[in-house]
PDB file of C-alpha atoms and ligand atoms in Angstrom:
ATOM      1  CA  MET A   1       9.373 -26.784  38.727  1.00 86.00           C
ATOM      2  CA  THR A   2       8.118 -25.830  42.201  1.00 92.00           C
ATOM      3  CA  CYS A   3       4.843 -24.044  42.963  1.00 93.00           C
ATOM      4  CA  GLU A   4       6.774 -20.908  43.915  1.00 93.00           C
ATOM      5  CA  GLU A   5       8.763 -20.895  40.666  1.00 92.00           C
ATOM      6  CA  THR A   6       5.585 -21.505  38.690  1.00 93.00           C
ATOM      7  CA  GLN A   7       3.642 -18.714  40.358  1.00 92.00           C
ATOM      8  CA  ASN A   8       6.552 -16.301  39.905  1.00 92.00           C
ATOM      9  CA  LEU A   9       6.350 -16.911  36.162  1.00 93.00           C
ATOM     10  CA  LEU A  10       2.552 -16.916  35.806  1.00 93.00           C
ATOM     11  CA  ASP A  11       2.318 -13.214  34.893  1.00 91.00           C
ATOM     12  CA  ALA A  12       4.802 -13.682  32.083  1.00 92.00           C
ATOM     13  CA  TYR A  13       3.035 -16.896  31.045  1.00 93.00           C
ATOM     14  CA  VAL A  14      -0.359 -15.147  30.752  1.00 91.00           C
ATOM     15  CA  ASP A  15       1.260 -12.339  28.748  1.00 89.00           C
ATOM     16  CA  GLY A  16       2.906 -14.894  26.400  1.00 89.00           C
ATOM     17  CA  GLU A  17       6.387 -13.666  27.263  1.00 90.00           C
ATOM     18  CA  LEU A  18       7.992 -17.003  28.191  1.00 90.00           C
ATOM     19  CA  ASP A  19      10.446 -19.013  26.111  1.00 91.00           C
ATOM     20  CA  TRP A  20       9.336 -22.394  24.845  1.00 91.00           C
ATOM     21  CA  SER A  21      11.026 -24.571  27.516  1.00 91.00           C
ATOM     22  CA  SER A  22       9.676 -22.478  30.464  1.00 92.00           C
ATOM     23  CA  LYS A  23       6.249 -22.592  28.881  1.00 93.00           C
ATOM     24  CA  VAL A  24       6.332 -26.381  28.626  1.00 94.00           C
ATOM     25  CA  ALA A  25       7.635 -26.691  32.215  1.00 94.00           C
ATOM     26  CA  ILE A  26       4.850 -24.467  33.555  1.00 94.00           C
ATOM     27  CA  GLU A  27       2.149 -26.261  31.617  1.00 94.00           C
ATOM     28  CA  SER A  28       3.255 -29.663  32.854  1.00 94.00           C
ATOM     29  CA  HIS A  29       3.309 -28.360  36.453  1.00 94.00           C
ATOM     30  CA  LEU A  30      -0.143 -26.821  36.075  1.00 94.00           C
ATOM     31  CA  GLN A  31      -1.588 -30.109  34.861  1.00 94.00           C
ATOM     32  CA  GLY A  32      -0.749 -31.785  38.166  1.00 93.00           C
ATOM     33  CA  CYS A  33      -1.228 -28.815  40.532  1.00 94.00           C
ATOM     34  CA  PRO A  34      -4.746 -27.534  41.308  1.00 93.00           C
ATOM     35  CA  PRO A  35      -3.538 -24.637  43.580  1.00 92.00           C
ATOM     36  CA  CYS A  36      -1.342 -23.176  40.801  1.00 94.00           C
ATOM     37  CA  SER A  37      -4.112 -23.747  38.269  1.00 94.00           C
ATOM     38  CA  SER A  38      -6.502 -21.764  40.403  1.00 92.00           C
ATOM     39  CA  VAL A  39      -3.968 -18.904  40.716  1.00 92.00           C
ATOM     40  CA  LEU A  40      -3.713 -18.951  36.920  1.00 93.00           C
ATOM     41  CA  ALA A  41      -7.509 -18.914  36.580  1.00 92.00           C
ATOM     42  CA  SER A  42      -7.889 -15.859  38.813  1.00 90.00           C
ATOM     43  CA  LEU A  43      -5.029 -14.123  37.011  1.00 90.00           C
ATOM     44  CA  LYS A  44      -6.780 -14.670  33.651  1.00 90.00           C
ATOM     45  CA  LEU A  45     -10.025 -13.390  35.163  1.00 87.00           C
ATOM     46  CA  LEU A  46      -8.251 -10.245  36.347  1.00 85.00           C
ATOM     47  CA  VAL A  47      -6.686  -9.683  32.930  1.00 84.00           C
ATOM     48  CA  SER A  48     -10.038  -9.985  31.152  1.00 83.00           C
ATOM     49  CA  ALA A  49     -11.694  -7.706  33.747  1.00 80.00           C
ATOM     50  CA  MET A  50      -8.997  -5.080  33.151  1.00 79.00           C
ATOM     51  CA  GLN A  51      -9.809  -5.174  29.446  1.00 76.00           C
ATOM     52  CA  GLY A  52     -13.536  -4.760  30.111  1.00 70.00           C
ATOM     53  CA  ARG A  53     -15.401  -1.859  28.533  1.00 66.00           C
ATOM     54  CA  SER A  54     -16.638  -0.672  31.917  1.00 65.00           C
ATOM     55  CA  LEU A  55     -13.112   0.425  32.821  1.00 65.00           C
ATOM     56  CA  ARG A  56     -12.687   2.518  29.691  1.00 66.00           C
ATOM     57  CA  PHE A  57     -13.587   6.184  29.714  1.00 66.00           C
ATOM     58  CA  LYS A  58     -13.809   8.480  26.763  1.00 71.00           C
ATOM     59  CA  ALA A  59     -11.910  11.701  27.337  1.00 71.00           C
ATOM     60  CA  PRO A  60     -14.396  14.577  27.704  1.00 70.00           C
ATOM     61  CA  GLU A  61     -14.812  16.984  24.783  1.00 71.00           C
ATOM     62  CA  TYR A  62     -13.525  19.944  26.756  1.00 69.00           C
ATOM     63  CA  LEU A  63     -10.204  18.162  27.301  1.00 73.00           C
ATOM     64  CA  LYS A  64      -9.812  17.992  23.533  1.00 75.00           C
ATOM     65  CA  SER A  65     -10.530  21.704  23.194  1.00 75.00           C
ATOM     66  CA  VAL A  66      -8.109  22.562  26.012  1.00 74.00           C
ATOM     67  CA  VAL A  67      -5.379  20.504  24.306  1.00 76.00           C
ATOM     68  CA  LEU A  68      -6.082  22.012  20.890  1.00 76.00           C
ATOM     69  CA  SER A  69      -6.181  25.575  22.168  1.00 76.00           C
ATOM     70  CA  GLY A  70      -2.914  24.872  23.990  1.00 76.00           C
ATOM     71  CA  ILE A  71      -1.322  24.000  20.650  1.00 74.00           C
ATOM     72  CA  GLU A  72      -2.815  27.056  18.979  1.00 73.00           C
ATOM     73  CA  ARG A  73      -1.334  29.274  21.642  1.00 73.00           C
ATOM     74  CA  ALA A  74       2.020  27.499  21.436  1.00 70.00           C
ATOM     75  CA  SER A  75       4.930  29.280  19.834  1.00 66.00           C
ATOM     76  CA  PRO A  76       5.564  28.524  16.115  1.00 69.00           C
ATOM     77  CA  ALA A  77       8.687  26.543  17.117  1.00 68.00           C
ATOM     78  CA  VAL A  78       6.641  24.185  19.270  1.00 66.00           C
ATOM     79  CA  ARG A  79       4.013  23.771  16.545  1.00 66.00           C
ATOM     80  CA  HIS A  80       6.754  23.116  14.006  1.00 68.00           C
ATOM     81  CA  SER A  81       8.344  20.402  16.108  1.00 66.00           C
ATOM     82  CA  LEU A  82       4.919  18.846  16.723  1.00 62.00           C
ATOM     83  CA  ALA A  83       4.454  18.648  12.949  1.00 63.00           C
ATOM     84  CA  ASN A  84       7.853  17.002  12.552  1.00 61.00           C
ATOM     85  CA  TRP A  85       7.009  14.358  15.099  1.00 56.00           C
ATOM     86  CA  ARG A  86       4.241  12.889  13.014  1.00 55.00           C
ATOM     87  CA  TRP A  87       6.290   9.751  12.357  1.00 52.00           C
ATOM     88  CA  VAL A  88       6.205   8.894  16.052  1.00 55.00           C
ATOM     89  CA  GLY A  89       2.682   7.667  15.527  1.00 58.00           C
ATOM     90  CA  VAL A  90      -0.711   8.792  16.627  1.00 58.00           C
ATOM     91  CA  ALA A  91      -0.435   7.453  20.181  1.00 62.00           C
ATOM     92  CA  ALA A  92       2.944   8.981  20.808  1.00 61.00           C
ATOM     93  CA  SER A  93       1.879  12.282  19.223  1.00 60.00           C
ATOM     94  CA  PHE A  94      -1.045  12.469  21.542  1.00 64.00           C
ATOM     95  CA  ALA A  95       1.249  11.899  24.518  1.00 66.00           C
ATOM     96  CA  VAL A  96       3.522  14.660  23.218  1.00 62.00           C
ATOM     97  CA  VAL A  97       0.568  16.994  22.716  1.00 65.00           C
ATOM     98  CA  VAL A  98      -0.653  16.352  26.247  1.00 67.00           C
ATOM     99  CA  ALA A  99       2.822  16.846  27.649  1.00 66.00           C
ATOM    100  CA  VAL A 100       3.373  20.066  25.698  1.00 64.00           C
ATOM    101  CA  SER A 101      -0.053  21.419  26.646  1.00 67.00           C
ATOM    102  CA  TRP A 102       0.565  20.564  30.243  1.00 63.00           C
ATOM    103  CA  LEU A 103       3.914  22.285  30.079  1.00 61.00           C
ATOM    104  CA  LEU A 104       2.355  25.359  28.470  1.00 61.00           C
ATOM    105  CA  ALA A 105      -0.530  25.380  30.906  1.00 61.00           C
ATOM    106  CA  THR A 106       1.697  25.092  33.949  1.00 53.00           C
ATOM    107  CA  ARG A 107       4.110  27.688  32.618  1.00 49.00           C
ATOM    108  CA  THR A 108       1.540  30.272  31.615  1.00 50.00           C
ATOM    109  CA  ALA A 109      -0.935  29.868  34.440  1.00 46.00           C
ATOM    110  CA  LYS A 110      -0.554  30.867  38.040  1.00 45.00           C
ATOM    111  CA  PRO A 111      -1.058  27.556  39.822  1.00 44.00           C
ATOM    112  CA  SER A 112      -2.560  29.076  42.963  1.00 47.00           C
ATOM    113  CA  VAL A 113      -5.202  30.997  41.007  1.00 49.00           C
ATOM    114  CA  GLU A 114      -5.875  28.021  38.709  1.00 55.00           C
ATOM    115  CA  THR A 115      -6.636  25.714  41.574  1.00 62.00           C
ATOM    116  CA  GLN A 116      -8.212  28.119  44.033  1.00 84.00           C
ATOM    117  CA  LEU A 117     -10.505  30.184  41.867  1.00 89.00           C
ATOM    118  CA  PRO A 118     -13.008  27.501  40.804  1.00 90.00           C
ATOM    119  CA  GLY A 119     -13.278  26.382  44.435  1.00 91.00           C
ATOM    120  CA  ASP A 120     -13.875  29.981  45.562  1.00 92.00           C
ATOM    121  CA  ILE A 121     -16.544  30.371  42.895  1.00 94.00           C
ATOM    122  CA  VAL A 122     -18.352  27.243  44.080  1.00 93.00           C
ATOM    123  CA  SER A 123     -18.213  28.554  47.664  1.00 91.00           C
ATOM    124  CA  SER A 124     -19.612  31.955  46.599  1.00 91.00           C
ATOM    125  CA  HIS A 125     -22.361  30.263  44.622  1.00 92.00           C
ATOM    126  CA  VAL A 126     -23.342  28.057  47.576  1.00 90.00           C
ATOM    127  CA  ARG A 127     -23.161  31.010  49.983  1.00 87.00           C
ATOM    128  CA  SER A 128     -25.373  33.094  47.698  1.00 88.00           C
ATOM    129  CA  MET A 129     -28.156  30.552  47.968  1.00 85.00           C
ATOM    130  CA  MET A 130     -28.050  30.512  51.767  1.00 82.00           C
ATOM    131  CA  ALA A 131     -30.060  32.959  53.838  1.00 65.00           C
ATOM    132  CA  ASP A 132     -31.036  36.087  51.940  1.00 68.00           C
ATOM    133  CA  HIS A 133     -27.789  36.730  50.213  1.00 74.00           C
ATOM    134  CA  LEU A 134     -28.794  35.988  46.626  1.00 81.00           C
ATOM    135  CA  THR A 135     -29.449  39.496  45.333  1.00 82.00           C
ATOM    136  CA  ASP A 136     -28.680  42.979  46.616  1.00 81.00           C
ATOM    137  CA  VAL A 137     -30.724  44.453  43.798  1.00 80.00           C
ATOM    138  CA  SER A 138     -33.685  42.379  42.630  1.00 79.00           C
ATOM    139  CA  SER A 139     -34.937  43.140  39.204  1.00 80.00           C
ATOM    140  CA  SER A 140     -35.153  41.606  35.804  1.00 76.00           C
ATOM    141  CA  ASP A 141     -34.853  45.082  34.332  1.00 77.00           C
ATOM    142  CA  THR A 142     -31.398  45.684  32.910  1.00 75.00           C
ATOM    143  CA  HIS A 143     -31.927  49.408  33.437  1.00 78.00           C
ATOM    144  CA  ASN A 144     -32.218  48.875  37.175  1.00 82.00           C
ATOM    145  CA  VAL A 145     -29.484  46.321  37.660  1.00 88.00           C
ATOM    146  CA  LYS A 146     -26.718  47.882  35.567  1.00 87.00           C
ATOM    147  CA  PRO A 147     -26.785  51.353  37.195  1.00 88.00           C
ATOM    148  CA  TRP A 148     -26.967  49.766  40.636  1.00 89.00           C
ATOM    149  CA  PHE A 149     -23.372  48.578  40.220  1.00 90.00           C
ATOM    150  CA  ALA A 150     -22.161  52.094  39.433  1.00 88.00           C
ATOM    151  CA  GLY A 151     -20.293  53.446  42.450  1.00 82.00           C
ATOM    152  CA  LYS A 152     -19.900  49.956  43.897  1.00 89.00           C
ATOM    153  CA  LEU A 153     -17.464  48.690  41.286  1.00 92.00           C
ATOM    154  CA  ASP A 154     -14.933  50.433  39.080  1.00 90.00           C
ATOM    155  CA  TYR A 155     -16.355  48.745  35.978  1.00 91.00           C
ATOM    156  CA  SER A 156     -19.782  48.222  34.506  1.00 91.00           C
ATOM    157  CA  PRO A 157     -20.796  44.592  34.118  1.00 91.00           C
ATOM    158  CA  PRO A 158     -23.208  43.646  31.358  1.00 89.00           C
ATOM    159  CA  ALA A 159     -26.584  42.825  32.928  1.00 89.00           C
ATOM    160  CA  ARG A 160     -28.730  41.436  30.167  1.00 90.00           C
ATOM    161  CA  ASP A 161     -32.104  39.914  30.853  1.00 91.00           C
ATOM    162  CA  LEU A 162     -32.643  36.585  29.085  1.00 94.00           C
ATOM    163  CA  SER A 163     -36.303  36.041  30.077  1.00 93.00           C
ATOM    164  CA  LEU A 164     -37.365  35.557  26.489  1.00 93.00           C
ATOM    165  CA  GLN A 165     -34.757  32.833  26.067  1.00 94.00           C
ATOM    166  CA  GLY A 166     -35.821  31.084  29.283  1.00 95.00           C
ATOM    167  CA  PHE A 167     -33.144  32.435  31.613  1.00 95.00           C
ATOM    168  CA  PRO A 168     -34.739  35.357  33.498  1.00 94.00           C
ATOM    169  CA  LEU A 169     -32.391  37.798  35.248  1.00 93.00           C
ATOM    170  CA  LEU A 170     -33.261  37.871  38.961  1.00 91.00           C
ATOM    171  CA  GLY A 171     -30.878  40.629  39.967  1.00 91.00           C
ATOM    172  CA  GLY A 172     -27.330  41.323  41.024  1.00 91.00           C
ATOM    173  CA  ARG A 173     -25.068  41.689  44.005  1.00 91.00           C
ATOM    174  CA  VAL A 174     -21.459  42.531  44.795  1.00 91.00           C
ATOM    175  CA  ASP A 175     -19.458  39.493  45.852  1.00 91.00           C
ATOM    176  CA  TYR A 176     -15.802  39.006  46.761  1.00 89.00           C
ATOM    177  CA  LEU A 177     -13.445  36.754  44.846  1.00 89.00           C
ATOM    178  CA  GLN A 178      -9.643  36.812  44.787  1.00 81.00           C
ATOM    179  CA  ASP A 179      -9.652  39.630  47.342  1.00 82.00           C
ATOM    180  CA  ARG A 180     -11.595  41.998  45.124  1.00 87.00           C
ATOM    181  CA  PRO A 181     -15.231  42.953  44.727  1.00 90.00           C
ATOM    182  CA  VAL A 182     -16.805  41.342  41.670  1.00 94.00           C
ATOM    183  CA  ALA A 183     -20.199  41.637  40.039  1.00 95.00           C
ATOM    184  CA  ALA A 184     -22.515  38.667  40.427  1.00 95.00           C
ATOM    185  CA  LEU A 185     -25.569  38.445  38.208  1.00 95.00           C
ATOM    186  CA  ILE A 186     -28.226  35.914  39.057  1.00 94.00           C
ATOM    187  CA  TYR A 187     -30.227  34.069  36.466  1.00 95.00           C
ATOM    188  CA  GLN A 188     -32.794  31.334  36.843  1.00 94.00           C
ATOM    189  CA  ARG A 189     -33.730  28.271  34.822  1.00 95.00           C
ATOM    190  CA  ASN A 190     -36.778  26.462  36.212  1.00 93.00           C
ATOM    191  CA  GLN A 191     -35.780  25.690  39.820  1.00 91.00           C
ATOM    192  CA  HIS A 192     -32.059  26.148  39.186  1.00 95.00           C
ATOM    193  CA  LEU A 193     -30.180  29.295  40.157  1.00 95.00           C
ATOM    194  CA  ILE A 194     -27.284  30.443  38.028  1.00 96.00           C
ATOM    195  CA  ASN A 195     -24.575  32.835  39.162  1.00 96.00           C
ATOM    196  CA  LEU A 196     -22.565  34.793  36.605  1.00 97.00           C
ATOM    197  CA  PHE A 197     -19.433  36.340  38.074  1.00 96.00           C
ATOM    198  CA  VAL A 198     -17.858  39.142  36.057  1.00 95.00           C
ATOM    199  CA  TRP A 199     -14.695  41.165  36.547  1.00 94.00           C
ATOM    200  CA  PRO A 200     -12.005  42.759  34.357  1.00 92.00           C
ATOM    201  CA  ALA A 201      -9.531  40.180  33.029  1.00 88.00           C
ATOM    202  CA  ASN A 202      -5.962  40.581  34.249  1.00 82.00           C
ATOM    203  CA  GLU A 203      -4.541  38.083  31.812  1.00 80.00           C
ATOM    204  CA  SER A 204      -5.866  36.011  28.967  1.00 81.00           C
ATOM    205  CA  THR A 205      -6.914  32.478  29.896  1.00 82.00           C
ATOM    206  CA  PRO A 206      -8.530  29.938  27.559  1.00 87.00           C
ATOM    207  CA  GLU A 207     -12.193  29.090  27.724  1.00 90.00           C
ATOM    208  CA  SER A 208     -12.761  26.188  30.068  1.00 91.00           C
ATOM    209  CA  ARG A 209     -15.460  24.164  31.712  1.00 90.00           C
ATOM    210  CA  LEU A 210     -15.352  21.896  34.708  1.00 91.00           C
ATOM    211  CA  VAL A 211     -17.440  20.083  37.249  1.00 93.00           C
ATOM    212  CA  LEU A 212     -16.635  20.809  40.866  1.00 92.00           C
ATOM    213  CA  ARG A 213     -18.492  19.553  43.944  1.00 91.00           C
ATOM    214  CA  GLY A 214     -21.455  18.693  41.729  1.00 92.00           C
ATOM    215  CA  TYR A 215     -21.674  22.127  40.082  1.00 95.00           C
ATOM    216  CA  ASN A 216     -21.049  22.884  36.432  1.00 96.00           C
ATOM    217  CA  LEU A 217     -18.740  25.809  35.722  1.00 96.00           C
ATOM    218  CA  ILE A 218     -18.094  27.543  32.406  1.00 96.00           C
ATOM    219  CA  HIS A 219     -15.416  30.179  32.059  1.00 95.00           C
ATOM    220  CA  TRP A 220     -14.702  32.508  29.160  1.00 94.00           C
ATOM    221  CA  GLU A 221     -13.345  35.937  28.427  1.00 93.00           C
ATOM    222  CA  LYS A 222     -14.749  38.604  26.190  1.00 91.00           C
ATOM    223  CA  SER A 223     -13.866  42.248  25.605  1.00 89.00           C
ATOM    224  CA  GLY A 224     -11.403  42.350  28.481  1.00 90.00           C
ATOM    225  CA  MET A 225     -13.810  40.816  30.995  1.00 93.00           C
ATOM    226  CA  THR A 226     -13.600  37.452  32.754  1.00 93.00           C
ATOM    227  CA  TYR A 227     -16.816  35.482  33.063  1.00 96.00           C
ATOM    228  CA  TRP A 228     -17.574  32.491  35.299  1.00 96.00           C
ATOM    229  CA  LEU A 229     -20.980  30.871  35.017  1.00 97.00           C
ATOM    230  CA  ILE A 230     -21.961  28.325  37.678  1.00 97.00           C
ATOM    231  CA  SER A 231     -25.043  26.297  38.463  1.00 96.00           C
ATOM    232  CA  ASP A 232     -26.350  22.846  39.330  1.00 95.00           C
ATOM    233  CA  LEU A 233     -28.198  23.084  36.023  1.00 95.00           C
ATOM    234  CA  ASN A 234     -27.285  20.362  33.507  1.00 95.00           C
ATOM    235  CA  PRO A 235     -24.262  21.090  31.266  1.00 94.00           C
ATOM    236  CA  GLU A 236     -26.338  21.341  28.061  1.00 95.00           C
ATOM    237  CA  GLU A 237     -28.646  24.101  29.318  1.00 96.00           C
ATOM    238  CA  LEU A 238     -25.796  25.899  31.084  1.00 97.00           C
ATOM    239  CA  THR A 239     -23.857  25.863  27.802  1.00 96.00           C
ATOM    240  CA  GLN A 240     -26.945  27.322  26.105  1.00 96.00           C
ATOM    241  CA  CYS A 241     -27.041  30.063  28.750  1.00 97.00           C
ATOM    242  CA  ALA A 242     -23.315  30.786  28.240  1.00 96.00           C
ATOM    243  CA  GLY A 243     -23.906  30.989  24.488  1.00 96.00           C
ATOM    244  CA  LEU A 244     -26.649  33.584  24.968  1.00 96.00           C
ATOM    245  CA  LEU A 245     -24.495  35.620  27.369  1.00 95.00           C
ATOM    246  CA  LYS A 246     -21.593  35.622  24.904  1.00 92.00           C
ATOM    247  CA  GLU A 247     -23.704  37.065  22.085  1.00 88.00           C
TER     248      GLU A 247
HETATM  249 ZN1  LIG B 301       1.943 -25.747  41.934  1.00 76.27          ZN
END
């Protein structure tokens, strides 16, 4: 067996896919050939590196919730067929679930809005912290902030102060997202500023959270309103803030 033939078969040899006679031929060549042995050694190193723990990532929790809510929102027929596919095995089921959720997500969502909106929200958040554009009305008093929006928007955003819970309301302003004026409420946690964007929901979208350009974003809907919370605050405290706002 030549060096070229040996090296062509090394992948299969490492994976234990060779028949007995090829295996013996390769092993006898390797015994007398240092160059091929060193190729084999680096191949084995690569294989063990690929199996290393450092290359494994646990799927984030929110991915699980997105997948599960996708199934919940699926039609009964889809759920029924998912149940019938149990025999395929856990791994295959998961692949099916992901595929179905992806299909549902791409069919029900408007791709342009899906991809653009979070980016626009990050830009608005960053812009709000530049210059003196953070608040148009500065007050932690709900009774000042809420009426201020009247006449500027055709809806009344909730403007609750959360000072007692550690998230004081700094004020509000009118911002522009998706070519429409939206309410922005500004909260603070220590040195971190939090923007809450609120506008009437056009269509129902599932709760979601993501990290974009270093900012944490949490989105939910309640009582016909869409909410987007964004900050450089850590995800745990931002989740706490979202929980308080949802109450
Ligand atoms: Zn060789």
